[in-house]
């Protein structure tokens, strides 16, 4: 078990926690979900749109999405304010890490397109907790960057106002609109990472653990 502030099953190896503890936490979570630890795939996300198409367990650095058609693999994504998304369709599973940069880079659209190219049926998504628009004021330049990159529908959904009246981004609303545009049915789980003390939040705590989104073949859906 990790020591504070990682003592709630932190799954991130890059936030200063002991790697042995992170590994043990991952084994604990796998065990709780009834999934094999030795089939887990993790990723080192970089707020981009590169996708790792994986057929073996292990770690993939520099990608913000994982896709697999290999039965038995367990795909994981981590986030603490950024959203995590699990996707599934006939014969394919995927996970995505997506903050505002990922939304602008359309990591969601790229992942859905790649999954659709190898799947015969409709995709479904589970969208995990994220920082909400009320808690996420940003500089106007960031708003302009996002608006210039995404569709009008997505920008209308994602651009909002913070609690103190500043321009802000609702990452999850943008993701849900993008998934809707793409015809992906979705389920939204969890609330705002900043407001809900039970969730990890980088903005609130700086040094912290990360939420984990896990999906595997055979599971009914992505599980948080
Ligand atoms: Zn909030």
mmCIF file of C-alpha atoms and ligand atoms in Angstrom:
data_model
loop_
_atom_site.group_PDB
_atom_site.id
_atom_site.type_symbol
_atom_site.label_atom_id
_atom_site.label_comp_id
_atom_site.label_asym_id
_atom_site.label_seq_id
_atom_site.Cartn_x
_atom_site.Cartn_y
_atom_site.Cartn_z
ATOM 1 C CA UNK A 1 0.000 0.000 0.000
ATOM 2 C CA UNK A 2 1.330 3.439 -0.927
ATOM 3 C CA UNK A 3 1.999 6.097 1.697
ATOM 4 C CA UNK A 4 0.095 9.444 1.785
ATOM 5 C CA UNK A 5 -0.771 11.276 -0.448
ATOM 6 C CA UNK A 6 -0.930 8.127 -2.585
ATOM 7 C CA UNK A 7 -2.564 5.874 -0.016
ATOM 8 C CA UNK A 8 -5.791 5.287 -1.912
ATOM 9 C CA UNK A 9 -4.573 2.825 -4.496
ATOM 10 C CA UNK A 10 -2.658 5.340 -6.604
ATOM 11 C CA UNK A 11 -2.096 3.806 -10.062
ATOM 12 C CA UNK A 12 0.329 6.381 -11.485
ATOM 13 C CA UNK A 13 4.055 5.651 -11.640
ATOM 14 C CA UNK A 14 4.987 9.209 -12.653
ATOM 15 C CA UNK A 15 3.772 11.248 -9.670
ATOM 16 C CA UNK A 16 6.492 10.454 -7.122
ATOM 17 C CA UNK A 17 5.047 7.317 -5.591
ATOM 18 C CA UNK A 18 7.233 4.249 -4.980
ATOM 19 C CA UNK A 19 7.152 2.083 -8.176
ATOM 20 C CA UNK A 20 6.843 -1.074 -6.086
ATOM 21 C CA UNK A 21 3.798 0.356 -4.322
ATOM 22 C CA UNK A 22 2.232 1.391 -7.644
ATOM 23 C CA UNK A 23 2.777 -2.113 -8.962
ATOM 24 C CA UNK A 24 1.189 -3.571 -5.835
ATOM 25 C CA UNK A 25 -1.757 -1.180 -6.157
ATOM 26 C CA UNK A 26 -2.240 -2.237 -9.769
ATOM 27 C CA UNK A 27 -2.221 -5.873 -8.671
ATOM 28 C CA UNK A 28 -4.775 -5.066 -5.956
ATOM 29 C CA UNK A 29 -7.085 -3.282 -8.397
ATOM 30 C CA UNK A 30 -6.719 -6.077 -10.966
ATOM 31 C CA UNK A 31 -7.563 -8.598 -8.264
ATOM 32 C CA UNK A 32 -10.605 -6.637 -7.109
ATOM 33 C CA UNK A 33 -11.873 -6.543 -10.697
ATOM 34 C CA UNK A 34 -11.061 -10.215 -11.256
ATOM 35 C CA UNK A 35 -8.601 -9.346 -14.041
ATOM 36 C CA UNK A 36 -5.123 -10.824 -14.612
ATOM 37 C CA UNK A 37 -2.324 -8.407 -13.548
ATOM 38 C CA UNK A 38 0.050 -9.948 -16.078
ATOM 39 C CA UNK A 39 -2.215 -8.904 -18.974
ATOM 40 C CA UNK A 40 -2.405 -5.211 -18.032
ATOM 41 C CA UNK A 41 -1.361 -2.467 -20.477
ATOM 42 C CA UNK A 42 -0.540 0.983 -19.102
ATOM 43 C CA UNK A 43 0.368 4.171 -20.959
ATOM 44 C CA UNK A 44 2.421 7.285 -20.362
ATOM 45 C CA UNK A 45 0.057 9.985 -21.615
ATOM 46 C CA UNK A 46 1.371 13.238 -23.097
ATOM 47 C CA UNK A 47 -1.817 15.241 -23.898
ATOM 48 C CA UNK A 48 -1.642 14.395 -27.599
ATOM 49 C CA UNK A 49 -3.556 12.238 -30.041
ATOM 50 C CA UNK A 50 -1.157 9.354 -30.669
ATOM 51 C CA UNK A 51 -2.681 5.924 -30.229
ATOM 52 C CA UNK A 52 -1.026 2.687 -29.191
ATOM 53 C CA UNK A 53 -2.474 -0.366 -30.956
ATOM 54 C CA UNK A 54 -1.435 -3.150 -28.598
ATOM 55 C CA UNK A 55 -1.425 -6.938 -28.667
ATOM 56 C CA UNK A 56 0.853 -7.563 -25.662
ATOM 57 C CA UNK A 57 0.808 -6.469 -22.002
ATOM 58 C CA UNK A 58 3.258 -3.790 -20.848
ATOM 59 C CA UNK A 59 3.716 -0.039 -20.871
ATOM 60 C CA UNK A 60 3.416 2.283 -23.879
ATOM 61 C CA UNK A 61 4.993 5.717 -23.507
ATOM 62 C CA UNK A 62 3.888 8.828 -25.390
ATOM 63 C CA UNK A 63 0.339 7.860 -26.306
ATOM 64 C CA UNK A 64 -3.040 9.057 -25.038
ATOM 65 C CA UNK A 65 -5.092 6.102 -26.207
ATOM 66 C CA UNK A 66 -4.754 2.342 -26.336
ATOM 67 C CA UNK A 67 -6.677 0.039 -28.654
ATOM 68 C CA UNK A 68 -6.627 -3.742 -28.767
ATOM 69 C CA UNK A 69 -8.331 -6.579 -30.594
ATOM 70 C CA UNK A 70 -6.390 -9.181 -28.590
ATOM 71 C CA UNK A 71 -8.626 -11.124 -26.261
ATOM 72 C CA UNK A 72 -7.448 -11.154 -22.668
ATOM 73 C CA UNK A 73 -5.689 -7.807 -22.522
ATOM 74 C CA UNK A 74 -6.589 -5.275 -19.813
ATOM 75 C CA UNK A 75 -6.270 -1.657 -20.981
ATOM 76 C CA UNK A 76 -5.888 1.161 -18.455
ATOM 77 C CA UNK A 77 -5.953 4.962 -18.586
ATOM 78 C CA UNK A 78 -5.184 7.355 -15.738
ATOM 79 C CA UNK A 79 -6.411 10.860 -15.059
ATOM 80 C CA UNK A 80 -6.774 13.382 -12.254
ATOM 81 C CA UNK A 81 -8.877 16.233 -13.713
ATOM 82 C CA UNK A 82 -8.380 15.024 -17.288
ATOM 83 C CA UNK A 83 -11.101 12.564 -18.262
ATOM 84 C CA UNK A 84 -10.582 8.881 -18.898
ATOM 85 C CA UNK A 85 -12.771 7.061 -21.406
ATOM 86 C CA UNK A 86 -13.303 3.346 -21.983
ATOM 87 C CA UNK A 87 -14.622 2.252 -25.374
ATOM 88 C CA UNK A 88 -15.819 -1.080 -26.649
ATOM 89 C CA UNK A 89 -17.326 -2.566 -29.774
ATOM 90 C CA UNK A 90 -17.539 -6.012 -31.331
ATOM 91 C CA UNK A 91 -13.996 -7.423 -31.191
ATOM 92 C CA UNK A 92 -12.272 -4.279 -29.999
ATOM 93 C CA UNK A 93 -11.627 -2.322 -26.798
ATOM 94 C CA UNK A 94 -9.960 1.025 -26.156
ATOM 95 C CA UNK A 95 -9.106 3.582 -23.500
ATOM 96 C CA UNK A 96 -8.421 7.298 -23.821
ATOM 97 C CA UNK A 97 -6.866 9.973 -21.618
ATOM 98 C CA UNK A 98 -8.287 13.373 -22.594
ATOM 99 C CA UNK A 99 -7.905 16.865 -21.196
ATOM 100 C CA UNK A 100 -8.465 20.111 -23.097
ATOM 101 C CA UNK A 101 -5.382 19.538 -25.280
ATOM 102 C CA UNK A 102 -6.577 16.058 -26.161
ATOM 103 C CA UNK A 103 -9.999 17.464 -26.986
ATOM 104 C CA UNK A 104 -8.355 20.034 -29.290
ATOM 105 C CA UNK A 105 -6.162 17.336 -30.865
ATOM 106 C CA UNK A 106 -9.263 15.132 -31.315
ATOM 107 C CA UNK A 107 -7.818 12.090 -29.607
ATOM 108 C CA UNK A 108 -11.411 10.915 -29.154
ATOM 109 C CA UNK A 109 -12.217 11.134 -32.870
ATOM 110 C CA UNK A 110 -8.960 9.441 -33.872
ATOM 111 C CA UNK A 111 -9.505 6.593 -31.430
ATOM 112 C CA UNK A 112 -13.112 6.057 -32.489
ATOM 113 C CA UNK A 113 -12.104 6.050 -36.184
ATOM 114 C CA UNK A 114 -9.371 3.458 -35.600
ATOM 115 C CA UNK A 115 -11.688 1.277 -33.537
ATOM 116 C CA UNK A 116 -14.455 1.515 -36.138
ATOM 117 C CA UNK A 117 -11.993 0.436 -38.829
ATOM 118 C CA UNK A 118 -11.469 -2.904 -37.069
ATOM 119 C CA UNK A 119 -14.950 -3.445 -35.624
ATOM 120 C CA UNK A 120 -18.135 -4.604 -37.283
ATOM 121 C CA UNK A 121 -20.598 -2.939 -34.930
ATOM 122 C CA UNK A 122 -21.414 0.222 -32.984
ATOM 123 C CA UNK A 123 -19.133 1.467 -30.225
ATOM 124 C CA UNK A 124 -20.098 2.293 -26.657
ATOM 125 C CA UNK A 125 -18.201 4.502 -24.232
ATOM 126 C CA UNK A 126 -17.889 5.032 -20.499
ATOM 127 C CA UNK A 127 -16.700 8.551 -19.673
ATOM 128 C CA UNK A 128 -15.088 8.856 -16.249
ATOM 129 C CA UNK A 129 -14.778 11.757 -13.792
ATOM 130 C CA UNK A 130 -13.130 15.048 -14.823
ATOM 131 C CA UNK A 131 -12.752 18.619 -13.627
ATOM 132 C CA UNK A 132 -15.992 20.484 -14.378
ATOM 133 C CA UNK A 133 -16.374 23.819 -16.161
ATOM 134 C CA UNK A 134 -17.223 25.661 -12.937
ATOM 135 C CA UNK A 135 -13.839 24.635 -11.499
ATOM 136 C CA UNK A 136 -11.665 25.099 -14.587
ATOM 137 C CA UNK A 137 -11.085 28.775 -15.555
ATOM 138 C CA UNK A 138 -8.522 29.138 -18.344
ATOM 139 C CA UNK A 139 -6.797 31.939 -20.247
ATOM 140 C CA UNK A 140 -8.792 33.304 -23.217
ATOM 141 C CA UNK A 141 -5.982 32.165 -25.553
ATOM 142 C CA UNK A 142 -6.666 28.588 -24.530
ATOM 143 C CA UNK A 143 -10.356 29.006 -25.353
ATOM 144 C CA UNK A 144 -9.432 30.391 -28.795
ATOM 145 C CA UNK A 145 -7.081 27.479 -29.406
ATOM 146 C CA UNK A 146 -9.775 24.976 -28.521
ATOM 147 C CA UNK A 147 -12.515 26.689 -30.533
ATOM 148 C CA UNK A 148 -10.331 26.863 -33.628
ATOM 149 C CA UNK A 149 -9.614 23.127 -33.396
ATOM 150 C CA UNK A 150 -12.999 21.531 -32.745
ATOM 151 C CA UNK A 151 -16.425 21.593 -34.375
ATOM 152 C CA UNK A 152 -18.946 24.326 -33.467
ATOM 153 C CA UNK A 153 -21.040 21.722 -31.630
ATOM 154 C CA UNK A 154 -18.113 20.633 -29.483
ATOM 155 C CA UNK A 155 -16.963 24.176 -28.724
ATOM 156 C CA UNK A 156 -20.492 25.246 -27.722
ATOM 157 C CA UNK A 157 -20.599 22.303 -25.319
ATOM 158 C CA UNK A 158 -17.066 22.708 -23.944
ATOM 159 C CA UNK A 159 -16.715 26.483 -23.555
ATOM 160 C CA UNK A 160 -18.448 27.791 -20.476
ATOM 161 C CA UNK A 161 -17.901 30.025 -17.432
ATOM 162 C CA UNK A 162 -16.198 29.245 -14.169
ATOM 163 C CA UNK A 163 -17.776 29.828 -10.784
ATOM 164 C CA UNK A 164 -16.123 33.263 -10.606
ATOM 165 C CA UNK A 165 -17.231 34.257 -14.120
ATOM 166 C CA UNK A 166 -13.990 33.531 -15.996
ATOM 167 C CA UNK A 167 -13.970 31.751 -19.360
ATOM 168 C CA UNK A 168 -13.618 28.051 -18.699
ATOM 169 C CA UNK A 169 -13.574 24.634 -20.337
ATOM 170 C CA UNK A 170 -15.852 21.733 -19.485
ATOM 171 C CA UNK A 171 -13.700 18.901 -20.814
ATOM 172 C CA UNK A 172 -16.245 16.186 -20.267
ATOM 173 C CA UNK A 173 -19.097 18.091 -21.916
ATOM 174 C CA UNK A 174 -16.842 18.522 -24.952
ATOM 175 C CA UNK A 175 -15.947 14.835 -24.994
ATOM 176 C CA UNK A 176 -19.589 13.788 -24.710
ATOM 177 C CA UNK A 177 -20.570 16.090 -27.587
ATOM 178 C CA UNK A 178 -17.737 14.690 -29.722
ATOM 179 C CA UNK A 179 -18.835 11.114 -28.955
ATOM 180 C CA UNK A 180 -22.410 12.086 -29.788
ATOM 181 C CA UNK A 181 -21.259 13.570 -33.121
ATOM 182 C CA UNK A 182 -19.548 10.275 -33.883
ATOM 183 C CA UNK A 183 -22.635 8.232 -33.021
ATOM 184 C CA UNK A 184 -21.092 6.569 -29.969
ATOM 185 C CA UNK A 185 -23.516 5.742 -27.166
ATOM 186 C CA UNK A 186 -22.084 6.753 -23.817
ATOM 187 C CA UNK A 187 -22.468 6.390 -20.078
ATOM 188 C CA UNK A 188 -21.064 9.087 -17.812
ATOM 189 C CA UNK A 189 -19.788 8.017 -14.394
ATOM 190 C CA UNK A 190 -18.496 10.054 -11.465
ATOM 191 C CA UNK A 191 -18.574 13.782 -10.879
ATOM 192 C CA UNK A 192 -16.142 16.690 -10.708
ATOM 193 C CA UNK A 193 -12.670 15.666 -9.558
ATOM 194 C CA UNK A 194 -12.093 18.979 -7.779
ATOM 195 C CA UNK A 195 -15.395 19.082 -5.897
ATOM 196 C CA UNK A 196 -15.615 15.417 -4.948
ATOM 197 C CA UNK A 197 -13.095 14.770 -2.161
ATOM 198 C CA UNK A 198 -13.234 11.068 -2.925
ATOM 199 C CA UNK A 199 -11.610 11.672 -6.328
ATOM 200 C CA UNK A 200 -8.017 12.543 -7.155
ATOM 201 C CA UNK A 201 -7.529 16.094 -8.440
ATOM 202 C CA UNK A 202 -4.232 17.538 -9.661
ATOM 203 C CA UNK A 203 -5.661 21.080 -9.579
ATOM 204 C CA UNK A 204 -6.806 20.751 -5.996
ATOM 205 C CA UNK A 205 -3.900 18.777 -4.523
ATOM 206 C CA UNK A 206 -0.921 19.155 -6.925
ATOM 207 C CA UNK A 207 0.767 15.962 -5.793
ATOM 208 C CA UNK A 208 -1.747 13.191 -5.863
ATOM 209 C CA UNK A 209 -2.770 9.836 -7.188
ATOM 210 C CA UNK A 210 -4.764 9.267 -10.342
ATOM 211 C CA UNK A 211 -8.134 7.789 -11.187
ATOM 212 C CA UNK A 212 -7.883 4.632 -13.236
ATOM 213 C CA UNK A 213 -10.196 3.542 -16.039
ATOM 214 C CA UNK A 214 -9.952 -0.148 -16.848
ATOM 215 C CA UNK A 215 -11.470 -2.126 -19.672
ATOM 216 C CA UNK A 216 -11.038 -5.762 -20.622
ATOM 217 C CA UNK A 217 -12.672 -8.228 -22.935
ATOM 218 C CA UNK A 218 -15.378 -10.124 -21.172
ATOM 219 C CA UNK A 219 -16.278 -7.243 -18.842
ATOM 220 C CA UNK A 220 -19.736 -5.818 -19.419
ATOM 221 C CA UNK A 221 -18.361 -2.318 -19.622
ATOM 222 C CA UNK A 222 -15.438 -0.172 -18.606
ATOM 223 C CA UNK A 223 -15.094 -0.089 -14.869
ATOM 224 C CA UNK A 224 -13.693 2.745 -12.879
HETATM 225 ZN ZN1 LIG B 1 -16.202 21.256 -10.340
#
